[in-house]
mmCIF file of C-alpha atoms in Angstrom:
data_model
loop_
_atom_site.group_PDB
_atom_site.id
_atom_site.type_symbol
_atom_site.label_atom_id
_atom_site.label_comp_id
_atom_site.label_asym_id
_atom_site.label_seq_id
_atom_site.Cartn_x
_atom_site.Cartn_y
_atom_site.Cartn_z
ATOM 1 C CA UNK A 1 -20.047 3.126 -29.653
ATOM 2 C CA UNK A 2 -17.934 2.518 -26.852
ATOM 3 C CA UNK A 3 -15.908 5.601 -25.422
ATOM 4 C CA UNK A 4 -12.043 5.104 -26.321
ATOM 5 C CA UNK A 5 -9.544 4.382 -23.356
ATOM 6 C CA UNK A 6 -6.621 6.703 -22.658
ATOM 7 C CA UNK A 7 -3.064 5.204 -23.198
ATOM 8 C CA UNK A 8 -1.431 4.275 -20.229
ATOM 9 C CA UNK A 9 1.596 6.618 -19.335
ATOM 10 C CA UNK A 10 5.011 5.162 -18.165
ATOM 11 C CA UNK A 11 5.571 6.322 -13.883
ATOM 12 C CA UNK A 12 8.892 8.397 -14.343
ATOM 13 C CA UNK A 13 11.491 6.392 -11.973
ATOM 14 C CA UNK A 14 13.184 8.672 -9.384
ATOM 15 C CA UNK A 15 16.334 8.836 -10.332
ATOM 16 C CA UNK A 16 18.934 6.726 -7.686
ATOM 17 C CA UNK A 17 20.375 8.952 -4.453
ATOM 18 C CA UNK A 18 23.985 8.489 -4.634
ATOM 19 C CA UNK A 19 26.021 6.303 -2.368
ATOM 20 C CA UNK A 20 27.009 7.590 1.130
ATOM 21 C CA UNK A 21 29.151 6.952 3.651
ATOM 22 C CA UNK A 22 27.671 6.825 7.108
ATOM 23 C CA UNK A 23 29.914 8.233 9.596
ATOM 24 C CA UNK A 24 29.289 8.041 13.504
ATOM 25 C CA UNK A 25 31.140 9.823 16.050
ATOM 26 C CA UNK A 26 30.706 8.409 19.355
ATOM 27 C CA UNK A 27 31.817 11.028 22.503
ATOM 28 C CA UNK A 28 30.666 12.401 25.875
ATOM 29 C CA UNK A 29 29.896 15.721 27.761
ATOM 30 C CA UNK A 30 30.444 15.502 31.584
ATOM 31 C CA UNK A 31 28.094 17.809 33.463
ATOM 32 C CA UNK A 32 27.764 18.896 37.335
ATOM 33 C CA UNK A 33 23.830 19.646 38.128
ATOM 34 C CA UNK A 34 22.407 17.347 36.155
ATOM 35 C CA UNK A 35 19.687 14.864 37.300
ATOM 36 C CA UNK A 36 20.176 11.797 35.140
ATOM 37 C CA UNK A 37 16.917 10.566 35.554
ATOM 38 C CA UNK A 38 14.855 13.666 34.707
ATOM 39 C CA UNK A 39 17.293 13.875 31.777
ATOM 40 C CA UNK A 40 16.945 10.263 30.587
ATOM 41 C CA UNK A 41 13.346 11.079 31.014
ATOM 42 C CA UNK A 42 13.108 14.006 29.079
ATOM 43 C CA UNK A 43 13.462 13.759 25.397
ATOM 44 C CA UNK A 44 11.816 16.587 24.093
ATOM 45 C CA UNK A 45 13.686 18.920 26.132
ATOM 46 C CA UNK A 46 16.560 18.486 28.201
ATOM 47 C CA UNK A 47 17.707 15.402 25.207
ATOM 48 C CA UNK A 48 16.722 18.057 22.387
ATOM 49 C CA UNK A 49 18.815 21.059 23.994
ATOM 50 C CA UNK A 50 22.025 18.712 24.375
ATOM 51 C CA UNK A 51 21.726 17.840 21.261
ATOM 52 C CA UNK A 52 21.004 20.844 19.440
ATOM 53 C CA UNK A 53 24.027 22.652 21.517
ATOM 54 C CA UNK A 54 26.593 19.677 20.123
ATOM 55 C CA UNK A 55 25.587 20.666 16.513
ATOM 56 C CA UNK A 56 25.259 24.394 17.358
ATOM 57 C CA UNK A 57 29.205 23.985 18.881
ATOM 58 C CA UNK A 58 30.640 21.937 16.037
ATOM 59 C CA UNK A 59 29.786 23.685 13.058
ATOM 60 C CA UNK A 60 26.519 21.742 11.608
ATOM 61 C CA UNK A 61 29.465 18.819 11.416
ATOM 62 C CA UNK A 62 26.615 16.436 12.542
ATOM 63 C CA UNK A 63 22.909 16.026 11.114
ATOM 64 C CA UNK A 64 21.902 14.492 13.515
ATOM 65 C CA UNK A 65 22.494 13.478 17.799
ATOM 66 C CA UNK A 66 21.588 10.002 18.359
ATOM 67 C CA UNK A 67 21.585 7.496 21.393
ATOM 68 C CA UNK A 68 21.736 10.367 24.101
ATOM 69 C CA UNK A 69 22.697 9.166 27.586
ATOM 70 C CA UNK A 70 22.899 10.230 30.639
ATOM 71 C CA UNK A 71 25.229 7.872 32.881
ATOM 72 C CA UNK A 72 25.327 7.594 36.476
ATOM 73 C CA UNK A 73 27.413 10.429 38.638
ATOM 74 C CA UNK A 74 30.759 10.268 38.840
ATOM 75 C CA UNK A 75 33.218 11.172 42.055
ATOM 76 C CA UNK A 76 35.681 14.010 41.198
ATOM 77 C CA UNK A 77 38.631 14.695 43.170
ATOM 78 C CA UNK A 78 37.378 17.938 44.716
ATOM 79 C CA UNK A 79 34.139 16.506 46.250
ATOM 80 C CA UNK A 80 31.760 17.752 43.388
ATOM 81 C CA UNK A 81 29.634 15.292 40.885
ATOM 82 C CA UNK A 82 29.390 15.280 37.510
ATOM 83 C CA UNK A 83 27.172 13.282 35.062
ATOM 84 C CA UNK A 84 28.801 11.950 32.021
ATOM 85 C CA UNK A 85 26.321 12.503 28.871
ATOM 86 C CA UNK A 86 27.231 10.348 25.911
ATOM 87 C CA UNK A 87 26.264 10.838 22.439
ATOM 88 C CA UNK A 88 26.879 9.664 18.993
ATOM 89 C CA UNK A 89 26.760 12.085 16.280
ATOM 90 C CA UNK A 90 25.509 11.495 12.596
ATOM 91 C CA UNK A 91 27.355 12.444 9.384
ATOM 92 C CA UNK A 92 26.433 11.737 5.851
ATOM 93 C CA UNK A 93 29.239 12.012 3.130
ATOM 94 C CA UNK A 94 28.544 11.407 -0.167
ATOM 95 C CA UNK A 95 30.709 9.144 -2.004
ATOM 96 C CA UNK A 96 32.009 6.173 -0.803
ATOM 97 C CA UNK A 97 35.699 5.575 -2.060
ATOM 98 C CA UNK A 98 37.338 7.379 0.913
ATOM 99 C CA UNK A 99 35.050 6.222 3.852
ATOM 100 C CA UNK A 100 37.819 6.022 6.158
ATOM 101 C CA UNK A 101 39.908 8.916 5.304
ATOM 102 C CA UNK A 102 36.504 11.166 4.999
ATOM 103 C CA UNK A 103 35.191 9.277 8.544
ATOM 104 C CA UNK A 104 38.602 10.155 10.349
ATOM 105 C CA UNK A 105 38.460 14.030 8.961
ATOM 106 C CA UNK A 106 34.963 14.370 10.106
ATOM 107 C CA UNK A 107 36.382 13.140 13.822
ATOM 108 C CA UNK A 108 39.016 15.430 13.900
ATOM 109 C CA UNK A 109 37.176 17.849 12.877
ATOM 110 C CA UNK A 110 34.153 17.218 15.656
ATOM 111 C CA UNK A 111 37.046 16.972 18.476
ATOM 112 C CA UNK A 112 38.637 20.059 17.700
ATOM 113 C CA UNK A 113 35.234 22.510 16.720
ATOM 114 C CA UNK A 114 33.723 21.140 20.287
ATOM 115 C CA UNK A 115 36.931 21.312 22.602
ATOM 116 C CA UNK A 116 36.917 25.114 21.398
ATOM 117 C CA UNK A 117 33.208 25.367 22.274
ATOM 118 C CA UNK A 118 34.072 23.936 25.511
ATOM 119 C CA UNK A 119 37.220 26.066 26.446
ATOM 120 C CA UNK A 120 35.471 29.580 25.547
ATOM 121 C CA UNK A 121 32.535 28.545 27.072
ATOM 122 C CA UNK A 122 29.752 28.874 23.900
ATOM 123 C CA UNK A 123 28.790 25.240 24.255
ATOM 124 C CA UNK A 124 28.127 25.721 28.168
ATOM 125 C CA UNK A 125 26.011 29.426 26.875
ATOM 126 C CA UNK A 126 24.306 27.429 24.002
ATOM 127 C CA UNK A 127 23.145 24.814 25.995
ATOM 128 C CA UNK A 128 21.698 26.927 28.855
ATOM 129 C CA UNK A 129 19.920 29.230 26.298
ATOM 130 C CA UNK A 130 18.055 25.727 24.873
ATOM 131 C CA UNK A 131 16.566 24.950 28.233
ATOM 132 C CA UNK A 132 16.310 26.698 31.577
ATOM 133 C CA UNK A 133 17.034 23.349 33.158
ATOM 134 C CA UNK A 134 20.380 24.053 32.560
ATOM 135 C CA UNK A 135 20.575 27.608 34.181
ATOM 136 C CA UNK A 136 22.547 26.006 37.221
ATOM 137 C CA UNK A 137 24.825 23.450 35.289
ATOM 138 C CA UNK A 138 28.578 24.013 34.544
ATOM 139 C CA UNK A 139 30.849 21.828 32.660
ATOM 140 C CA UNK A 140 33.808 19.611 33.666
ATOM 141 C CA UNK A 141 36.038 20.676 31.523
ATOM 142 C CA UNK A 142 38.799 18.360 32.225
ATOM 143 C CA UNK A 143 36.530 15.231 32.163
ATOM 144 C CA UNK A 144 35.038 16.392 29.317
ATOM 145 C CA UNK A 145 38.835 17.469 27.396
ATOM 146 C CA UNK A 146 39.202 13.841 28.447
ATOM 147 C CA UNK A 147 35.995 12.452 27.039
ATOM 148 C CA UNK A 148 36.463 14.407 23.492
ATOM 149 C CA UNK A 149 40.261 12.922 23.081
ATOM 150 C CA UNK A 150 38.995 9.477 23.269
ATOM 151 C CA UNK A 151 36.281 9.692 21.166
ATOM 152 C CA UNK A 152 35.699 7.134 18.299
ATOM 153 C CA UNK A 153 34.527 6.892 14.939
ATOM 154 C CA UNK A 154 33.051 4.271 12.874
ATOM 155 C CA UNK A 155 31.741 4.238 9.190
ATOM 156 C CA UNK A 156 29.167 2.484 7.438
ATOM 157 C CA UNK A 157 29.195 2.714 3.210
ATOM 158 C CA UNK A 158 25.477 2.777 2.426
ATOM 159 C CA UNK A 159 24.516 1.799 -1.338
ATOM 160 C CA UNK A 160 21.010 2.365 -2.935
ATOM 161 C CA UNK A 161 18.709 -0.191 -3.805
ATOM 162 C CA UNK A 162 18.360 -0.602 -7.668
ATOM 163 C CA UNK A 163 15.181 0.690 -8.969
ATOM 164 C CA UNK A 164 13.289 -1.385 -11.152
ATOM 165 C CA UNK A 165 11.338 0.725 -13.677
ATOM 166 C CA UNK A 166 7.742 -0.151 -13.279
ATOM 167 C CA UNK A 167 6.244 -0.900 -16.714
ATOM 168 C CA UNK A 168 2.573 0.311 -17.428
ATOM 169 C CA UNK A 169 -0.587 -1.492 -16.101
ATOM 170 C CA UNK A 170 -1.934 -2.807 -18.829
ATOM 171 C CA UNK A 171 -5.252 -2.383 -19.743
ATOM 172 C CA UNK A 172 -7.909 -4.565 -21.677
ATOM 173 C CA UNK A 173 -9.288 -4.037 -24.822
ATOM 174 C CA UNK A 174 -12.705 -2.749 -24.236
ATOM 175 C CA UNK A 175 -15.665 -4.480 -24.794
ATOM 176 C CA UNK A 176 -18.543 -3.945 -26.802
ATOM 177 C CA UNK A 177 -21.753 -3.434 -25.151
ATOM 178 C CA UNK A 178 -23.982 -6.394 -25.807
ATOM 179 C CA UNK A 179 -27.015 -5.005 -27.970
ATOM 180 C CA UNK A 180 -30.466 -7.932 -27.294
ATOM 181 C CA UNK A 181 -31.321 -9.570 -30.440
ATOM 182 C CA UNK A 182 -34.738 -7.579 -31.478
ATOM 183 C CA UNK A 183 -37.369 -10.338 -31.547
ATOM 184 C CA UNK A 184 -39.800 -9.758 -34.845
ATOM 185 C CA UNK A 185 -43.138 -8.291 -34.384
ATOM 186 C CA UNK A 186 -45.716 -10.314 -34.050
ATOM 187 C CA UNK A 187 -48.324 -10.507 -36.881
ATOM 188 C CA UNK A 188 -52.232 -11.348 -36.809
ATOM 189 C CA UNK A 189 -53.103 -14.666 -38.241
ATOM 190 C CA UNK A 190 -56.022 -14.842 -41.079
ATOM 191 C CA UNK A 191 -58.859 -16.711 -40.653
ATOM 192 C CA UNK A 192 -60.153 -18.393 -43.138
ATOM 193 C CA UNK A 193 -63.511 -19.071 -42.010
ATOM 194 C CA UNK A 194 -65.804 -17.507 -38.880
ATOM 195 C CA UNK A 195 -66.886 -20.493 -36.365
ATOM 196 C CA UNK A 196 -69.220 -22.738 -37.104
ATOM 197 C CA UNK A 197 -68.796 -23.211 -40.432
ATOM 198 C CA UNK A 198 -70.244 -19.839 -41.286
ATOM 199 C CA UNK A 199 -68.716 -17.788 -43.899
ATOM 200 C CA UNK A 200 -66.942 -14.641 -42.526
ATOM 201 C CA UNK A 201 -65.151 -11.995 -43.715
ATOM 202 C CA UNK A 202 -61.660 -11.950 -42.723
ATOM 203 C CA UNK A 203 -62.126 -10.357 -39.357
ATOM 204 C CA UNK A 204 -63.998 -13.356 -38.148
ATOM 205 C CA UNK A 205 -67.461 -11.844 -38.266
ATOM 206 C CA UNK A 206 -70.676 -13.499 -40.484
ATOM 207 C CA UNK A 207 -71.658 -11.883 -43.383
ATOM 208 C CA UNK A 208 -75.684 -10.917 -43.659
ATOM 209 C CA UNK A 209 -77.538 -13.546 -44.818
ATOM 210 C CA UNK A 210 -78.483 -14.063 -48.371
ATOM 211 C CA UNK A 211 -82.542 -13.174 -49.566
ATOM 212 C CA UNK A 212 -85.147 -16.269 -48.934
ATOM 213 C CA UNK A 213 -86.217 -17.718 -52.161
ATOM 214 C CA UNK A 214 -89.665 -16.249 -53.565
ATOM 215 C CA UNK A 215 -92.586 -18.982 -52.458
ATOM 216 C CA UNK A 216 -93.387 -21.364 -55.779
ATOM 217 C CA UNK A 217 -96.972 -20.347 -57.103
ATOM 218 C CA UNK A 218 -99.710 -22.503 -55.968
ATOM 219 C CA UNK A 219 -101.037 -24.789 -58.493
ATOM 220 C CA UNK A 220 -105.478 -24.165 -59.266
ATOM 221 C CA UNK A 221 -108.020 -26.781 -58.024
#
């Protein structure tokens, strides 16, 4: 008999993440001793320190540093260079009826946790802890006062995809296993005479041979 198939069980359907609002504060750090090209250059480290340092300094605000550049040097007044670093820093809310009030808290927020990072000088200690390619680099603080009050936000409401729940593959009855058709056994056919006309037995054999008659008596004179 053929073995029985299992019932197909239903796929449980995550349940739906709840709507966000994507908010994206876009700023800059201004920094004297720092090569821009080696920085551009170096992802993994000098990109990863910065970053980690502007989310260190404002409080885990941010998730996330994204599109980290370092722009060409800048002239100050006193002689000295400085390299402008922009950044745009990741925030996800959930909810999405207040994107703009939420997005313009989370700025605020930023620009005030990181100007006190800058003024008592954690961000500058953070940053130089990350990396030692940042053991000769100071800040400009007034660029970078300048930079933080004229940052920007944006906000983007992000909505799940529905979820379709998958229904169960179906599966096919099964079918029985074809069984041949047993063929009947063969039986001997009966002779009904041995060859030749001779009478046999039914195996196709002769039988013995009857007695000769007795010779007639011969007749006198």
């Amino acid at each position: 008999s053929p073995s029985p198939t299992h019932r197909p069980t239903r796929i449980p359907t995550p349940a739906p993440s709840q709507a966000q609002t994507l908010v994206q504060v876009a700023s800059s750090v201004t920094l004297e001793g720092v090569n821009p090209v080696l920085f551009n250059a170096d992802k993994t480290g000098r990109q990863a320190a910065f970053a980690q340092s502007i989310m260190d300094s404002t409080g885990g605000l941010f998730e996330e540093i994204i599109d980290i550049v370092a722009a060409g040097r800048r002239r100050l007044d006193d002689g000295g260079a400085g390299v402008a670093i922009s950044y745009t820093g990741i925030a996800r809310i959930d909810g999405t009826d207040n994107g703009e009030q939420v997005s313009a808290e989370r700025l605020e927020q930023s620009m005030d946790a990181l100007t006190l990072a800058i003024d008592d000088g954690s961000f500058l200690t953070t940053l130089q802890a990350a990396d030692s390619a940042f053991a000769a680099v100071t800040v400009d603080v007034t660029a970078t006062y300048a930079a933080i009050a004229a940052a920007t936000v944006v906000f983007v409401v992000t909505t799940p995809a529905p979820t379709t729940s998958p229904s169960p593959r179906p599966t096919s009855a099964p079918s029985l296993r074809p069984t041949p058709k047993p063929s009947p056994r063969p039986t001997a056919t009966t002779s009904s005479g041995a060859p030749g006309g001779a009478v046999g037995d039914d195996d196709g054999t002769a039988d013995d041979a009857a007695p000769a008659p007795a010779p007639a008596p011969a007749s006198g004179g």
